[in-house]
Coordinates of C-alpha atoms in Angstrom, one line a residue:
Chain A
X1 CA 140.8 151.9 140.2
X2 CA 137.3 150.2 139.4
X3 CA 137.4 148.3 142.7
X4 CA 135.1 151.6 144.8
X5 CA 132.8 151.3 141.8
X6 CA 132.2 147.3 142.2
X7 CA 129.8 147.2 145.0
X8 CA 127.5 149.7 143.4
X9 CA 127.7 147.5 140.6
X10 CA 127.1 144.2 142.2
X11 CA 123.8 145.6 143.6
X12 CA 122.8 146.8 140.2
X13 CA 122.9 143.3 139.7
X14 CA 121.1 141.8 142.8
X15 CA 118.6 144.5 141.4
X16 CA 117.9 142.6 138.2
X17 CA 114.8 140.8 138.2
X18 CA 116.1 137.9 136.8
X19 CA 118.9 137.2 139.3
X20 CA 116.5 137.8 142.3
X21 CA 114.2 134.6 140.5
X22 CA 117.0 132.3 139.9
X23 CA 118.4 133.0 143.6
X24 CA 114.5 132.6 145.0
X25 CA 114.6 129.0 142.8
X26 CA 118.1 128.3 143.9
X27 CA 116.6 128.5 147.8
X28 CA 113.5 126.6 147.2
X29 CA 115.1 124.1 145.5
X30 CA 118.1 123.3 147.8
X31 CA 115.2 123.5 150.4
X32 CA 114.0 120.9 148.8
X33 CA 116.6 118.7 149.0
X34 CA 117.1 119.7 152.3
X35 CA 113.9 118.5 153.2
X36 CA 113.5 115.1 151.1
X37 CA 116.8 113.6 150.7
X38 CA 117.3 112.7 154.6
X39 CA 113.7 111.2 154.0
X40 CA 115.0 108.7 151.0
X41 CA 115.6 105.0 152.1
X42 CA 114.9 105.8 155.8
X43 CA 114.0 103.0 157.9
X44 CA 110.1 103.1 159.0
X45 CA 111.1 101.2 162.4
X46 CA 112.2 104.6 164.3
X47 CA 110.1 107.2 165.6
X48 CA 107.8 107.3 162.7
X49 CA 106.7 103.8 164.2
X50 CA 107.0 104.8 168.1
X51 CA 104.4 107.8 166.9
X52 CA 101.4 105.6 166.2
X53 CA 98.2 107.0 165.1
X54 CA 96.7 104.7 167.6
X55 CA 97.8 106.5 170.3
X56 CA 95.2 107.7 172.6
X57 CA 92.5 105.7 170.4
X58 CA 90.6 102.3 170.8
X59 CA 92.9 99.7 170.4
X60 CA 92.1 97.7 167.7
X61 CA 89.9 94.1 168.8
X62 CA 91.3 90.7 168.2
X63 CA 90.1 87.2 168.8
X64 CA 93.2 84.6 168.1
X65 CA 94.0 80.7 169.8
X66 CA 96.5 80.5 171.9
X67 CA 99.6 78.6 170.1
X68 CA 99.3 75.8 172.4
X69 CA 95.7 75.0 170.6
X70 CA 93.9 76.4 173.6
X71 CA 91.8 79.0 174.5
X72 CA 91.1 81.7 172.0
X73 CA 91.7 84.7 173.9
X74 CA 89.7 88.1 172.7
X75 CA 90.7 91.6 173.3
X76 CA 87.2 92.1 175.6
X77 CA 88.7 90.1 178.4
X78 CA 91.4 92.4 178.5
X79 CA 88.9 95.7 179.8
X80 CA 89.2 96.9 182.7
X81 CA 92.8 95.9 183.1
X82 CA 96.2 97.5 181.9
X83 CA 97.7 95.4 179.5
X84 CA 100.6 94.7 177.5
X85 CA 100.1 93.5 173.9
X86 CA 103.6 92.9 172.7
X87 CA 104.2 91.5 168.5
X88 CA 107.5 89.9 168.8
X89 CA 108.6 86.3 166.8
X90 CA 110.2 83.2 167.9
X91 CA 113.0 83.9 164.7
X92 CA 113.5 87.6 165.9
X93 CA 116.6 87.6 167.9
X94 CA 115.8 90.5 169.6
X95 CA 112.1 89.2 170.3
X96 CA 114.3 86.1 172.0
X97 CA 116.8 87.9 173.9
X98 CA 113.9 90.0 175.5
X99 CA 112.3 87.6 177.2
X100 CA 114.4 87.5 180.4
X101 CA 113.1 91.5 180.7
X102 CA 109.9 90.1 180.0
X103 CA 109.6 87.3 182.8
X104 CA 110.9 90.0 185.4
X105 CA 108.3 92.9 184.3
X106 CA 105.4 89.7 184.3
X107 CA 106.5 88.8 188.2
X108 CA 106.5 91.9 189.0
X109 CA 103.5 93.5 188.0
X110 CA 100.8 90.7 186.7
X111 CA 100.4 90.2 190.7
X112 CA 99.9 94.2 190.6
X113 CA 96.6 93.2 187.9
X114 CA 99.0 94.1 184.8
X115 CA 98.0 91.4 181.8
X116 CA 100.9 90.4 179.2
X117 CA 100.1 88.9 175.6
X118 CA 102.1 87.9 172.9
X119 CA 100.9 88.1 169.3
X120 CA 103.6 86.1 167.1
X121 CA 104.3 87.6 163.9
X122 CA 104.3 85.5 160.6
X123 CA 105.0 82.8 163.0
X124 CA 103.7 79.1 163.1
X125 CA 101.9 77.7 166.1
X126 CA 104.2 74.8 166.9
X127 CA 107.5 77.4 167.1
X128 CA 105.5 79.6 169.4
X129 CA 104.5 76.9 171.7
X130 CA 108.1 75.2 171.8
X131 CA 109.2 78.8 172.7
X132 CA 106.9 79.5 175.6
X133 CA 107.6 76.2 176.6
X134 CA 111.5 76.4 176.7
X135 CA 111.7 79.6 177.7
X136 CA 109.2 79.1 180.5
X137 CA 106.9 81.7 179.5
X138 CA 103.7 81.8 181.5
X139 CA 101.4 84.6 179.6
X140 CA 99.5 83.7 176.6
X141 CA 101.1 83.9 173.3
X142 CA 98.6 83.9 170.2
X143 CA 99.0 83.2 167.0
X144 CA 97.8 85.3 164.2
X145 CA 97.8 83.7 161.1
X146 CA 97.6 85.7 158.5
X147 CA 98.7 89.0 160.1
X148 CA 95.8 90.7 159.9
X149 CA 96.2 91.8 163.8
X150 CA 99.5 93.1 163.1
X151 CA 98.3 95.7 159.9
X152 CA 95.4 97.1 162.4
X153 CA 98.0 97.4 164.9
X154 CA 99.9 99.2 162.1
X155 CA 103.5 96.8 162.8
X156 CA 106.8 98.5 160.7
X157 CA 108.6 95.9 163.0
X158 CA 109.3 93.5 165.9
X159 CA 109.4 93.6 168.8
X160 CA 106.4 96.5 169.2
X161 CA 104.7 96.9 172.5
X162 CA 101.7 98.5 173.3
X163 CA 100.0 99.8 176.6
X164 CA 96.2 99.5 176.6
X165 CA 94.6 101.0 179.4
X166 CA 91.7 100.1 181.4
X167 CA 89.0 101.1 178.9
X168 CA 90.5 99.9 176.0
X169 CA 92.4 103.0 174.5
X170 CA 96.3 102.5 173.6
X171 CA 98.0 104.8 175.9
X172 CA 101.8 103.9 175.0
X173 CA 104.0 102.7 172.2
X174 CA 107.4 101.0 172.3
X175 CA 109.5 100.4 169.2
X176 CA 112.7 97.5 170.1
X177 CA 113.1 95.7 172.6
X178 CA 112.4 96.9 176.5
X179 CA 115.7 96.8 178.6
X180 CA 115.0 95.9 182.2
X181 CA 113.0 97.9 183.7
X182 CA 111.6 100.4 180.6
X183 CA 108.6 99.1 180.3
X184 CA 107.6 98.7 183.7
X185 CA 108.6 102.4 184.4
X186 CA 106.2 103.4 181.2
X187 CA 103.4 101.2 182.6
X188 CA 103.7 103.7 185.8
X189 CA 103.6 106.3 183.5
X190 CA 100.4 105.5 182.6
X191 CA 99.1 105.0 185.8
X192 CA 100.2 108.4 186.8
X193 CA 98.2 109.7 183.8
X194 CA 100.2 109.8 181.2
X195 CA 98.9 109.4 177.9
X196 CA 100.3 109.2 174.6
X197 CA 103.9 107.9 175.4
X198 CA 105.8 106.9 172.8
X199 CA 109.3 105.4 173.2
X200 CA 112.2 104.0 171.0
X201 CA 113.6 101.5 172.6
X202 CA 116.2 99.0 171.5
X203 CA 117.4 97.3 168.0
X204 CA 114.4 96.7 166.1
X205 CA 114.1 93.9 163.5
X206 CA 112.2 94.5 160.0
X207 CA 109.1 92.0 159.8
X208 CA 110.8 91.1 156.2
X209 CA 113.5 89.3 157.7
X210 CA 111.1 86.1 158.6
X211 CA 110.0 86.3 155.4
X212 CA 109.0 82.3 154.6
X213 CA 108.2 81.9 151.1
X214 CA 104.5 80.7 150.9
X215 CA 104.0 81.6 154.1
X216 CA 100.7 83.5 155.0
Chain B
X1 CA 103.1 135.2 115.9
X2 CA 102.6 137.7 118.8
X3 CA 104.0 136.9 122.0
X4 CA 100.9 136.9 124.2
X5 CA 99.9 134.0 121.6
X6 CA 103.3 132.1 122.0
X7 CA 102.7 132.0 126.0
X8 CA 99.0 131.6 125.2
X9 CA 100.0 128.5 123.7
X10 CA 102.3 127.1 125.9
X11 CA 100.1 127.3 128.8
X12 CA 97.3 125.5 127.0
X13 CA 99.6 122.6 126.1
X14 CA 100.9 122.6 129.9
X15 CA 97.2 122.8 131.5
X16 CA 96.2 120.0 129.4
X17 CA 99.3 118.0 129.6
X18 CA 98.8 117.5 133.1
X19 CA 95.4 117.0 133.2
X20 CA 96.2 114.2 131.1
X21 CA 98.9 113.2 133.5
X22 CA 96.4 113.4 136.1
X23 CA 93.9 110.8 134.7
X24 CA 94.4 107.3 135.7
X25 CA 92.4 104.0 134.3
X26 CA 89.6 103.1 136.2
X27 CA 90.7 99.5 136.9
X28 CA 88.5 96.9 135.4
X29 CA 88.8 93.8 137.6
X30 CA 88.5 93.4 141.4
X31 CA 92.2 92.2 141.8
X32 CA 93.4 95.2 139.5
X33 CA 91.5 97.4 142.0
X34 CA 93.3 95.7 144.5
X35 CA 96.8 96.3 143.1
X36 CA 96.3 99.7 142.3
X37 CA 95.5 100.8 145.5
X38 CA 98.3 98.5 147.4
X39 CA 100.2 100.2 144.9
X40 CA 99.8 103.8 146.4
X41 CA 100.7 102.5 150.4
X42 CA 104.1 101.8 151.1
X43 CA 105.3 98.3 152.2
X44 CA 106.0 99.1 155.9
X45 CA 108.9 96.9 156.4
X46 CA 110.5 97.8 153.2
X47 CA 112.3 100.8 152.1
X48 CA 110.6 102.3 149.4
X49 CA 108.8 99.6 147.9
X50 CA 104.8 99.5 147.6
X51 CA 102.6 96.9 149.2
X52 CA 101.8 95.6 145.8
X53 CA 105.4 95.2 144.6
X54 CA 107.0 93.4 147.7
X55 CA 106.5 90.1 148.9
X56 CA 106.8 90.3 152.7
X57 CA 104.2 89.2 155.4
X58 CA 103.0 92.5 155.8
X59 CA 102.5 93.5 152.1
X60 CA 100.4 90.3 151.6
X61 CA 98.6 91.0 154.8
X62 CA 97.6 94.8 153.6
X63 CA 96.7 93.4 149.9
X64 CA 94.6 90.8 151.7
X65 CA 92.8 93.7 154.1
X66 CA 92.4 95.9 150.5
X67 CA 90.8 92.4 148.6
X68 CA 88.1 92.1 151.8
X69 CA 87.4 95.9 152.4
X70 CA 87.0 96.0 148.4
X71 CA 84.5 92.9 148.4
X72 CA 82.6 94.5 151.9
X73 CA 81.9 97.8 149.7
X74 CA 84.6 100.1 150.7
X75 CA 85.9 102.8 148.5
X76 CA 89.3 103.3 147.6
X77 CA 89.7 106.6 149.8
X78 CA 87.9 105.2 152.9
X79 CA 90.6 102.1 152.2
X80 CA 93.3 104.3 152.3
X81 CA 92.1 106.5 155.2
X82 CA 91.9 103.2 157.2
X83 CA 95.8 102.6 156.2
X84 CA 96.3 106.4 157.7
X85 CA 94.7 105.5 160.7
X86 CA 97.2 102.3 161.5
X87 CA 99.9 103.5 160.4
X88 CA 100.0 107.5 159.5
X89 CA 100.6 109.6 156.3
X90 CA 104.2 107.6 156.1
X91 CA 101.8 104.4 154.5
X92 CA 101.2 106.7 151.3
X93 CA 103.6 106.2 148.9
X94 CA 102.4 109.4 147.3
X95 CA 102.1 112.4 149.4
X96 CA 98.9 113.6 150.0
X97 CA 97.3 116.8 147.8
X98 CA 96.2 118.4 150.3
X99 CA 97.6 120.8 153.4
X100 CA 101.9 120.6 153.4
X101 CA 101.5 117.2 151.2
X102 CA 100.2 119.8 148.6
X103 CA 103.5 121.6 148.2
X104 CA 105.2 118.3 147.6
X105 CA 102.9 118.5 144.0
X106 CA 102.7 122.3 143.6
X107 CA 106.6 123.3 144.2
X108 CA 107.8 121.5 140.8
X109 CA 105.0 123.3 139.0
X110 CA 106.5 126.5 140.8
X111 CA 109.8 125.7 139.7
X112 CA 109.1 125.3 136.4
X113 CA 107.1 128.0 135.7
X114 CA 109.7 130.3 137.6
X115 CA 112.8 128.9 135.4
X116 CA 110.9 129.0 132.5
X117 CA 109.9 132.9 133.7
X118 CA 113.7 133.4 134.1
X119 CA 114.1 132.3 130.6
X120 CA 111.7 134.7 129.1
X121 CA 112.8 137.8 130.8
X122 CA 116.4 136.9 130.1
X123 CA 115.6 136.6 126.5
X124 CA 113.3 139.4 125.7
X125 CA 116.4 142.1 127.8
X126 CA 119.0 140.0 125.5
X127 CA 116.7 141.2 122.1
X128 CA 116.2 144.5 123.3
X129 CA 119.9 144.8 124.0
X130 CA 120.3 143.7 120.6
X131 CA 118.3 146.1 119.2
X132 CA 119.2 148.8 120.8
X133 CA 122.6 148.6 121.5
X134 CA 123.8 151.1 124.1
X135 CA 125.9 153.8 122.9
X136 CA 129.6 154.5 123.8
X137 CA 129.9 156.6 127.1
X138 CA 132.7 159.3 126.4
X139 CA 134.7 160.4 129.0
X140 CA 133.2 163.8 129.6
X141 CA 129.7 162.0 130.1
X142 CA 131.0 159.2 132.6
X143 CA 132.9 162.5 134.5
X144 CA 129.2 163.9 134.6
X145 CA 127.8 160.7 135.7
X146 CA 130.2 160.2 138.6
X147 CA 132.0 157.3 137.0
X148 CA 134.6 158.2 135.2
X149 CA 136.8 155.8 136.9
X150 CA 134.5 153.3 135.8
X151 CA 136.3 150.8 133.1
X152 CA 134.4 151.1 129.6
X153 CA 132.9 148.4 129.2
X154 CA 131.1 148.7 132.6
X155 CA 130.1 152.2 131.7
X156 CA 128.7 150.7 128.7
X157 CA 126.9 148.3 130.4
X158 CA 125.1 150.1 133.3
X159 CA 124.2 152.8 130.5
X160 CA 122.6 149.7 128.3
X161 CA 121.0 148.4 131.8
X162 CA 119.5 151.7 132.3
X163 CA 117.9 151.8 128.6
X164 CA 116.7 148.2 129.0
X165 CA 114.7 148.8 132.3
X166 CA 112.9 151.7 131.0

């Protein structure tokens, strides 16, 4: 009987001012949520990270000793080559199981005018120079003390490898670790004229989980 | 007391409630300085911790960076801007109140003022309902009106609705 008459009430109601307010807060608020709660507790070490701000700027100048006590090798020797500045730590797992891809991509494209530099992470000297020593790692690895090369480099984790170009602006970012073969194909990249490249690549580890206490 | 007085009131105790909300100490010693702007940038290894609350290597490295920029003469914003710079708007614990960041601050305000909006207009319709409760529709009227197959009590009710919205 009353069933005809129910739609023309039902938009008698949608009509009602009130109604129409609460759906409107309804939307914005489970838009809202929507928006935020995918954002709570996310890890920083994902594209967030890969996206640096430093892409396609200066990359930022460092002067740090070698861990073996030797030189102290600043970021001005490094213009007018491409170069790979890599944060990685002799605890990181990862950092450690990367190194074989490393060696290759060295071979292969230091004799090409590539440079390759490690920057240990809240990392002591003497475990950096046992690790380039028994893992027979032939490009320097600095040590940076305090981690003050890391923050301008804006590190959420390790490994984290950047691609400096020629004149001294960071052209690409990788987050994780490089398989065989990635990071050599994103230094052509570059070479090709590519700019701004940012890549996830394998498991990343937090920079927290070295944490020493007293350390730094 | 009128009504235009009621919200009168309200919104004065609401504009000056956040103003007061709004106001923050001005630290008094260097190190406080320190801690309360590492206490706006997140710790970037951490999840949802601040760079003065954690104790990782990178939290200590960022309130080290603050203590020297403070010492050299920086300002807190041009501080922060430099976090922005490394590692992007994600380092602000706080969004920022300006461009899309401003919504983040604005849409609660929104919401609140809207429900409270809802709750007016709900309860000034429910008083005039009160006091002017709609009369019963007889079955000649409703047959004029088109509804006589209406039940009652909605006949009653749209009748009321139409009274209340004029």
């Amino acid at each position: 009987m009353s069933t005809a008459a129910t739609p023309t009430i039902q938009r008698r109601h949608l009509r009602h001012p009130v109604r129409w307010l609460a759906i409107v807060l309804g939307l914005v608020v489970a838009g809202g949520l929507a928006v935020m709660l995918p954002r709570l507790g996310q890890n920083p070490s994902t594209q967030v990270a890969a996206d640096s701000p430093l892409l396609g700027k200066p990359a930022p100048s460092f002067s740090l000793r070698e861990a073996n006590g030797g030189a102290i090798v600043s970021s001005a020797t490094l213009r007018g080559h491409y170069s790979i500045v890599y944060f990685f730590a002799t605890w990181c797992p990862v950092c450690v199981a990367e190194v074989p891809n490393l060696v290759s991509f060295y071979w292969h494209w230091h004799t090409r005018g590539v440079e390759l530099l490690g920057i240990g992470y809240d990392d002591p000297a003497a475990a950096e120079a046992q690790f380039a020593r028994q893992e027979g790692i032939s490009w320097p690895l600095l040590v940076d003390p305090d981690g003050q090369v890391a923050l301008h480099y804006g590190i959420f984790g390790i490994p984290e490898t950047f691609v400096v170009g020629p004149g001294g602006t960071v052209l690409a970012k990788l987050v994780g670790a490089v398989g065989t073969g990635q990071l050599g194909a994103v230094v052509e990249r570059v070479m090709n004229g590519s700019t701004n490249v940012s890549v996830r690549g394998g498991a990343v580890v937090p920079t927290s989980a070295g944490q020493r206490t007293g350390s730094g | 007391m009128s009504k235009a007085l009621w919200v009168a009131l309200f919104a004065g105790v609401l504009g000056v409630s956040l103003w007061q909300g709004a106001q923050r100490p001005a630290p008094s010693t260097p190190t406080a300085r320190m801690e309360q702007i590492a206490s706006e940038l997140r710790c970037p290894v951490c999840i949802d911790e601040s760079a003065a609350q954690a104790n990782t290597a990178a939290a200590r490295a960022i309130r080290a960076d603050i203590a020297t920029r403070l010492r050299s003469g920086q300002s807190e914003r041009q501080i922060i801007d430099y976090m922005v710079s490394r590692y992007g708007r994600w380092i602000l614990l706080s969004p920022p109140s300006s461009g899309l960041g401003l919504t983040v601050w604005l849409a609660p305000i929104a919401v609140t003022l809207g429900a409270l909006a809802v709750v007016v207009v709900a309860w000034a319709r429910a008083v005039r309902r009160f006091r002017a409760p709609a009369p019963a529709v007889t079955d000649a009227e409703a047959e004029l009106r088109g509804e006589r197959d209406l039940p009652l009590a909605d006949r009653t009710q749209r009748v009321g609705e139409e009274r209340a919205s004029t």
